[in-house]
PDB file of C-alpha atoms in Angstrom:
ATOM      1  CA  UNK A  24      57.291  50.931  74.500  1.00 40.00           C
ATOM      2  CA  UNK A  25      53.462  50.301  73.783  1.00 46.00           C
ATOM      3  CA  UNK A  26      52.337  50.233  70.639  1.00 64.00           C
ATOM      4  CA  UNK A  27      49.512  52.734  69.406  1.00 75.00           C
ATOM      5  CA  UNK A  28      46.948  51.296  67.978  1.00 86.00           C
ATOM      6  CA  UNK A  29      45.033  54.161  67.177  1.00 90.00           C
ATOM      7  CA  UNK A  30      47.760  56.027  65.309  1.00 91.00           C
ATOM      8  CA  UNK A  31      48.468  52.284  63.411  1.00 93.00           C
ATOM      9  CA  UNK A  32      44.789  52.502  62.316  1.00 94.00           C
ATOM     10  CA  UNK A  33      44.408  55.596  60.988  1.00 94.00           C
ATOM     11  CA  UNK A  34      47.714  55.275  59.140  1.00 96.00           C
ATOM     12  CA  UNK A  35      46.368  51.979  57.717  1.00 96.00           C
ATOM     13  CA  UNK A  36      43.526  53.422  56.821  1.00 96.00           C
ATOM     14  CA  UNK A  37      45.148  56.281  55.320  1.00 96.00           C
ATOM     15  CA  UNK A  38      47.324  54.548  53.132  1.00 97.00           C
ATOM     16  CA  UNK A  39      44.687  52.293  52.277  1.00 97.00           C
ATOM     17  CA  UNK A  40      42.930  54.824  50.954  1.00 96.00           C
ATOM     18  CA  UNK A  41      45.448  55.843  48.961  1.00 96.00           C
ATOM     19  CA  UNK A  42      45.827  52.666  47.573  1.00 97.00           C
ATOM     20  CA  UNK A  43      42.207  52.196  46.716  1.00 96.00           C
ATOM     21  CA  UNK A  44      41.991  55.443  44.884  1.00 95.00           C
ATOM     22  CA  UNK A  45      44.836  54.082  42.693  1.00 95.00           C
ATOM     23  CA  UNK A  46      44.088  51.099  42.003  1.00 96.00           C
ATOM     24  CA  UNK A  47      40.624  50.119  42.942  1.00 95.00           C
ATOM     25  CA  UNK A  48      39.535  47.142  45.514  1.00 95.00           C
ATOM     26  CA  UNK A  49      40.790  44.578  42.758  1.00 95.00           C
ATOM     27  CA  UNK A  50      44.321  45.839  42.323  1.00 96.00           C
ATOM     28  CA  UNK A  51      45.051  46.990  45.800  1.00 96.00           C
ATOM     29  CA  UNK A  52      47.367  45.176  47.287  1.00 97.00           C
ATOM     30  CA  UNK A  53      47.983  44.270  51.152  1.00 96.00           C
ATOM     31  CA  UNK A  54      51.630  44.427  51.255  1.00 96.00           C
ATOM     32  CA  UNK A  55      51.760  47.674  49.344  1.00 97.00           C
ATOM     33  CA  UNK A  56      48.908  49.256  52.181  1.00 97.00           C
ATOM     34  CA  UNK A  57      51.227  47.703  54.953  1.00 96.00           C
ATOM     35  CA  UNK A  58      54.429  49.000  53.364  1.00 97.00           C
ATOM     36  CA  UNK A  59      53.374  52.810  52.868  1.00 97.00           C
ATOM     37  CA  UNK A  60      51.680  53.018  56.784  1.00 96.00           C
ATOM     38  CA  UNK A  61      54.518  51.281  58.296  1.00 95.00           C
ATOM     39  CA  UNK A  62      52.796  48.161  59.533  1.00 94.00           C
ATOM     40  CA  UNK A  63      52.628  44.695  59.441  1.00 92.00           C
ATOM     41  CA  UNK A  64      50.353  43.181  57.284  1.00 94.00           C
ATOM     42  CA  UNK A  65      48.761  40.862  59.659  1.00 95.00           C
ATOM     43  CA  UNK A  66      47.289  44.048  60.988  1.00 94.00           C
ATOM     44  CA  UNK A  67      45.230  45.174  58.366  1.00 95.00           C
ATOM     45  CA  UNK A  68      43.659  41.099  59.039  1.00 95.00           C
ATOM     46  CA  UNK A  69      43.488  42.017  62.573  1.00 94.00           C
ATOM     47  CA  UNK A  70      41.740  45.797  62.973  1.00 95.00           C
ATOM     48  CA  UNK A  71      39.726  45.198  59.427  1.00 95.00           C
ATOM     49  CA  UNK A  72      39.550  41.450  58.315  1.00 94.00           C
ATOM     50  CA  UNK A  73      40.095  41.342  55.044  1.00 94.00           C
ATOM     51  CA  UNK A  74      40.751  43.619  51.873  1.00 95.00           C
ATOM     52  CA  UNK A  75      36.957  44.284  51.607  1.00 93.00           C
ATOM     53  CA  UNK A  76      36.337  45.214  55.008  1.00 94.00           C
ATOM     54  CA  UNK A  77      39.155  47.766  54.591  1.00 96.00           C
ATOM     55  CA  UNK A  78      37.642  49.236  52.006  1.00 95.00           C
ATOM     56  CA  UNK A  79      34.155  49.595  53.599  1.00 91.00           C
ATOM     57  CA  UNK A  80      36.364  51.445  56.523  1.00 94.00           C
ATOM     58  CA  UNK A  81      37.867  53.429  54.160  1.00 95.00           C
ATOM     59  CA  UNK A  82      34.649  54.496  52.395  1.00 90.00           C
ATOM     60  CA  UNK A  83      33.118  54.899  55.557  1.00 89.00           C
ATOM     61  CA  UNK A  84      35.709  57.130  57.080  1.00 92.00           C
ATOM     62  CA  UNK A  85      35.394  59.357  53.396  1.00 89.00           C
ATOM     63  CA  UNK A  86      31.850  59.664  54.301  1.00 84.00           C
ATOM     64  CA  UNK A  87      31.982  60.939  57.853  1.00 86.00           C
ATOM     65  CA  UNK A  88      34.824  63.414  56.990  1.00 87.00           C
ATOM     66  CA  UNK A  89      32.726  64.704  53.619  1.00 83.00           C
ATOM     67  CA  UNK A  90      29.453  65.034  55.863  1.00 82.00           C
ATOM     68  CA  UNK A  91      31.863  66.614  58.311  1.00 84.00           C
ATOM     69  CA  UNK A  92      33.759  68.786  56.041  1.00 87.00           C
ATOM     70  CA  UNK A  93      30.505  69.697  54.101  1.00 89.00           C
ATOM     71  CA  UNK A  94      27.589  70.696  56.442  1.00 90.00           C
ATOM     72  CA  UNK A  95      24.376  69.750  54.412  1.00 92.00           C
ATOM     73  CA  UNK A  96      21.172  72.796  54.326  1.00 92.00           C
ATOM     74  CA  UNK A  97      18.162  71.680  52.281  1.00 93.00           C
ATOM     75  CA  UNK A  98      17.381  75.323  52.128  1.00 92.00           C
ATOM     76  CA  UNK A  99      20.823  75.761  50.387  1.00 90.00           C
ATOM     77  CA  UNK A 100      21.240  73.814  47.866  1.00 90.00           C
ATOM     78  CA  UNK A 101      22.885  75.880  45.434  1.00 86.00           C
ATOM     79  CA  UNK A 102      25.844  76.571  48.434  1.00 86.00           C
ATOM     80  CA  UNK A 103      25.828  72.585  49.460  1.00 89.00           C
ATOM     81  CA  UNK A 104      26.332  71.574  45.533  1.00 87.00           C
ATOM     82  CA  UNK A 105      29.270  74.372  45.930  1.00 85.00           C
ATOM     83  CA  UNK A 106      30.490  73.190  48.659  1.00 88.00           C
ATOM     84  CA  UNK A 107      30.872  69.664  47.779  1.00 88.00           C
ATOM     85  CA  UNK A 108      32.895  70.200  44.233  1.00 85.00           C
ATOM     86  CA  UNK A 109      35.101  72.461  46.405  1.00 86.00           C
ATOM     87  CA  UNK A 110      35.503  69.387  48.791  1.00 88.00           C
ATOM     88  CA  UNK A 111      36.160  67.707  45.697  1.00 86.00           C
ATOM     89  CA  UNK A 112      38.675  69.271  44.060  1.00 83.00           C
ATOM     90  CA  UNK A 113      40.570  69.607  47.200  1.00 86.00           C
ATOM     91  CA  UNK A 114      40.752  65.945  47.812  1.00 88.00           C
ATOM     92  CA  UNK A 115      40.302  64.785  43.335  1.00 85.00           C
ATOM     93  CA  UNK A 116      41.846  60.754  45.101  1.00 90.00           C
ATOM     94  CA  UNK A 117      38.184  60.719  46.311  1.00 89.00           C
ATOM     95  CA  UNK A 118      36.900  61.149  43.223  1.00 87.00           C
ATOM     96  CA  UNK A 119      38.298  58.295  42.477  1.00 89.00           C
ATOM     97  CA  UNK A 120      37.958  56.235  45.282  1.00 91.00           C
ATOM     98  CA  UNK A 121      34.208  57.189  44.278  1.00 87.00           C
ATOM     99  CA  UNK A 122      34.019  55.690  40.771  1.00 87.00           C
ATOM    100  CA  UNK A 123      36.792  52.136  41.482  1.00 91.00           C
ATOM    101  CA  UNK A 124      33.590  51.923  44.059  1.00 91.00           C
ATOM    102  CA  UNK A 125      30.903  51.893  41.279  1.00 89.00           C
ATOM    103  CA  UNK A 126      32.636  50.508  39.205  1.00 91.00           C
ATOM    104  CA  UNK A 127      33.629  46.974  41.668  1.00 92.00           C
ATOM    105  CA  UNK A 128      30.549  47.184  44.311  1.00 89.00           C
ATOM    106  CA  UNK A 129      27.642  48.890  42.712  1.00 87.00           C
ATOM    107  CA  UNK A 130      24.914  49.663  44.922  1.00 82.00           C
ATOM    108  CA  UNK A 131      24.563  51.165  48.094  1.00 79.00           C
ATOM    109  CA  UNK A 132      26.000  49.674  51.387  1.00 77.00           C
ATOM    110  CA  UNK A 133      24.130  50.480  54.617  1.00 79.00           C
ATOM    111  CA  UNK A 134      26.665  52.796  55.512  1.00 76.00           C
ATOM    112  CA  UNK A 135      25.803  54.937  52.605  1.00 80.00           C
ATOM    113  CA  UNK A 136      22.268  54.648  52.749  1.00 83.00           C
ATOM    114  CA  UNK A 137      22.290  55.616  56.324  1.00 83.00           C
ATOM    115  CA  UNK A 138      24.943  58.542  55.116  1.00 82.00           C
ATOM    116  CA  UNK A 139      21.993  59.921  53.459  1.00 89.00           C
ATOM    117  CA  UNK A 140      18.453  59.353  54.995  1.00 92.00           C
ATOM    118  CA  UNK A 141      19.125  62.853  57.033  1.00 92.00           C
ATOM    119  CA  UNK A 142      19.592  64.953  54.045  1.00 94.00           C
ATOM    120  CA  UNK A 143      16.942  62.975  51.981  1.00 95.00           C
ATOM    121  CA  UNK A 144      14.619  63.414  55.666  1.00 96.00           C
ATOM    122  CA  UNK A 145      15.862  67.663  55.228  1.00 96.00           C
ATOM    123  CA  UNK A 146      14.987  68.095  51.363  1.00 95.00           C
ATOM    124  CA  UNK A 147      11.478  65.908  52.276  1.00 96.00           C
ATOM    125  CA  UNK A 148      11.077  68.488  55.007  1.00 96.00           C
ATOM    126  CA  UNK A 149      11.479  71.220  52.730  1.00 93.00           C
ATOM    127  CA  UNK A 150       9.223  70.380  50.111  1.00 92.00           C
ATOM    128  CA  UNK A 151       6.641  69.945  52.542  1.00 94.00           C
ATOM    129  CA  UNK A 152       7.394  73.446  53.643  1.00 93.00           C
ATOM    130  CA  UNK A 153       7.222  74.411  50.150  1.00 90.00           C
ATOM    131  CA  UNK A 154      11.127  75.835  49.685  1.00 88.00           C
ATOM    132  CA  UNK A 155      11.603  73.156  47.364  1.00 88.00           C
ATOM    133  CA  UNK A 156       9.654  71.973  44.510  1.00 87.00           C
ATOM    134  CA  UNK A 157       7.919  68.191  45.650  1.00 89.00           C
ATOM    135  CA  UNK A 158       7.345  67.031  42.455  1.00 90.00           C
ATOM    136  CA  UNK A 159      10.843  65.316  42.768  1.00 90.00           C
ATOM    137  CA  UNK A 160      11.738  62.289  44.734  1.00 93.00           C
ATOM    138  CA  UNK A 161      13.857  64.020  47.765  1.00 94.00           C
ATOM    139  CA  UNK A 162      15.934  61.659  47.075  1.00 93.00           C
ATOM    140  CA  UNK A 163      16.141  62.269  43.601  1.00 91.00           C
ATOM    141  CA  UNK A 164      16.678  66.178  44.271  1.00 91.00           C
ATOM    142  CA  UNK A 165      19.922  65.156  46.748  1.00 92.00           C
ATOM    143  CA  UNK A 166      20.892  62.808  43.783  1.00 90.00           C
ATOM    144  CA  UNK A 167      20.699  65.432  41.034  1.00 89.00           C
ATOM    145  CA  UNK A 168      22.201  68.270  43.271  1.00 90.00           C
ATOM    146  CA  UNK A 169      25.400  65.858  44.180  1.00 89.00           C
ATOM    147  CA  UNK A 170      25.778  64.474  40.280  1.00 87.00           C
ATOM    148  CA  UNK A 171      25.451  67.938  39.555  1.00 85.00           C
ATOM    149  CA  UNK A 172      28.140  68.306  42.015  1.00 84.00           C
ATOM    150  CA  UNK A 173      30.652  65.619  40.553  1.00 85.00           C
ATOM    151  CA  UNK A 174      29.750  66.031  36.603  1.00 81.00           C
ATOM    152  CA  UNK A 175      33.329  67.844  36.156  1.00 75.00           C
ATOM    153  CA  UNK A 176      35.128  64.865  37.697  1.00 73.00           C
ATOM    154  CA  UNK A 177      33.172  62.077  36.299  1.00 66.00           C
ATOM    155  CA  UNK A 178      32.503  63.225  32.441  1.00 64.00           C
ATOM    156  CA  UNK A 179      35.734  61.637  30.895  1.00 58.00           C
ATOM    157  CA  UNK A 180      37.509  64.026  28.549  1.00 57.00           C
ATOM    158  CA  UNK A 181      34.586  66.447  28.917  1.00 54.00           C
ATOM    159  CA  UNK A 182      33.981  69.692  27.116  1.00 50.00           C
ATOM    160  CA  UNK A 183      34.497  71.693  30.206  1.00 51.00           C
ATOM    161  CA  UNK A 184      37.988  69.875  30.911  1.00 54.00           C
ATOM    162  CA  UNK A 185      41.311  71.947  30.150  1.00 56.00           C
ATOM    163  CA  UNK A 186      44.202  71.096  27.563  1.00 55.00           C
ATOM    164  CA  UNK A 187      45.369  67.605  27.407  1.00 55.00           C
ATOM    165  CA  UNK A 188      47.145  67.006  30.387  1.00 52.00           C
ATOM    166  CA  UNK A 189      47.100  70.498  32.102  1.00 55.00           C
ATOM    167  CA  UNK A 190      45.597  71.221  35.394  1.00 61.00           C
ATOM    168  CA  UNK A 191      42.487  73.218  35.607  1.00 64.00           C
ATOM    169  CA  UNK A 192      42.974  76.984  35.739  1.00 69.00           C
ATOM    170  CA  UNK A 193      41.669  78.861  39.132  1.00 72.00           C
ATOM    171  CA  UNK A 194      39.372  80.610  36.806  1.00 75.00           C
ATOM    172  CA  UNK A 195      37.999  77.983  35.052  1.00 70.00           C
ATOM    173  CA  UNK A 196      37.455  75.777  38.307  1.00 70.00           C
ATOM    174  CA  UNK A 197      35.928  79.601  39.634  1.00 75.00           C
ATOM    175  CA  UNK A 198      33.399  79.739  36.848  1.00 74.00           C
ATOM    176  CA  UNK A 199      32.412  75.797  37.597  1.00 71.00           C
ATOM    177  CA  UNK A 200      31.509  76.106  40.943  1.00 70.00           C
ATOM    178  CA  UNK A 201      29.122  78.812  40.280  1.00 73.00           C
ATOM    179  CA  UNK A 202      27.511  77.829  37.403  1.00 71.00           C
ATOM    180  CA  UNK A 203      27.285  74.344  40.125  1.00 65.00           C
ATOM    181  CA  UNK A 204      26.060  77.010  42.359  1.00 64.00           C
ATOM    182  CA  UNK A 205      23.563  78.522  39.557  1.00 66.00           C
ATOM    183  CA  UNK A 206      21.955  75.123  38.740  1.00 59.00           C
ATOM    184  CA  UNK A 207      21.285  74.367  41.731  1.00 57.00           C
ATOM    185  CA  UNK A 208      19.398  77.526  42.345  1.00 59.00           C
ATOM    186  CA  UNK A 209      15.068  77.041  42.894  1.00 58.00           C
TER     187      UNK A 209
END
């Protein structure tokens, strides 16, 4: 019976992930990646070279499916920064994938850069059309709007978070997203 490499890849790559949003590139471990996905370990070596390059393919395939999952309209931006903590609290591992990343590789990697020059191009476009103030940076205005976007996840303890331990009511995560929305607003 042939093997599938496809179907190993993306099941190495989803268990990766999960691993990374645990435990960050530092205390993710090979064996545990292998173990969950149902693989041998000389695979991940194989398909992504080494622990590093598996994350980059695991950030990289978070990117694609965000940008894919959350269309981007510069003359939107109040429904984009909605969009994207709704993407977020669908999926809170990436979240954390997001922060082990700046917190072990800060910066930008090309794929990330690149993940943005079209929206910062869009907002750029837009201010020169005068449906968004240019007296911001584009790319200052995408990295307000997505901050903006994450400030519930990221702000430890925060004053907007629930009781110690509980889950966010629908209500409360309701009247985040639109004041997101609201903020957002020209």
């Amino acid at each position: 019976m042939a093997r599938d490499s496809n179907a190993t890849k993306a099941r190495l790559l989803d268990a990766a992930f999960s691993e990374f949003a645990t435990y960050g590139i530092a205390g993710a471990r090979v064996d545990r990646i292998a173990e969950a996905a149902q693989a041998n370990k000389r695979l991940i070596y194989v398909y992504y070279g080494n622990k590093e390059q598996l994350f980059d393919a695991v950030l990289q395939r978070a990117l694609e499916t965000g940008s894919e999952s959350v269309p981007f309209d510069a003359d939107d931006l109040p429904g984009y920064a909605g969009a994207v903590f709704d993407h977020l609290v669908e999926r809170p591992e990436l979240m954390r994938l997001v922060l082990w990343k700046q917190l072990e590789r800060p910066g930008s990697t090309g794929a990330e850069a690149a993940s943005y020059e079209g929206k910062i191009a869009a907002v750029r476009q837009a201010q020169e059309a005068g449906r968004i103030d240019a007296g911001i940076d584009p790319a200052d205005v995408l990295t307000l709007v997505i901050g903006l976007s994450q400030a519930w996840f990221a702000a430890v303890g925060g004053p907007a978070a629930g009781a110690a331990g509980s889950a966010w009511a629908a209500d409360r995560l309701a009247a985040h997203r639109a004041a997101v929305s609201r903020l957002t607003a020209p």
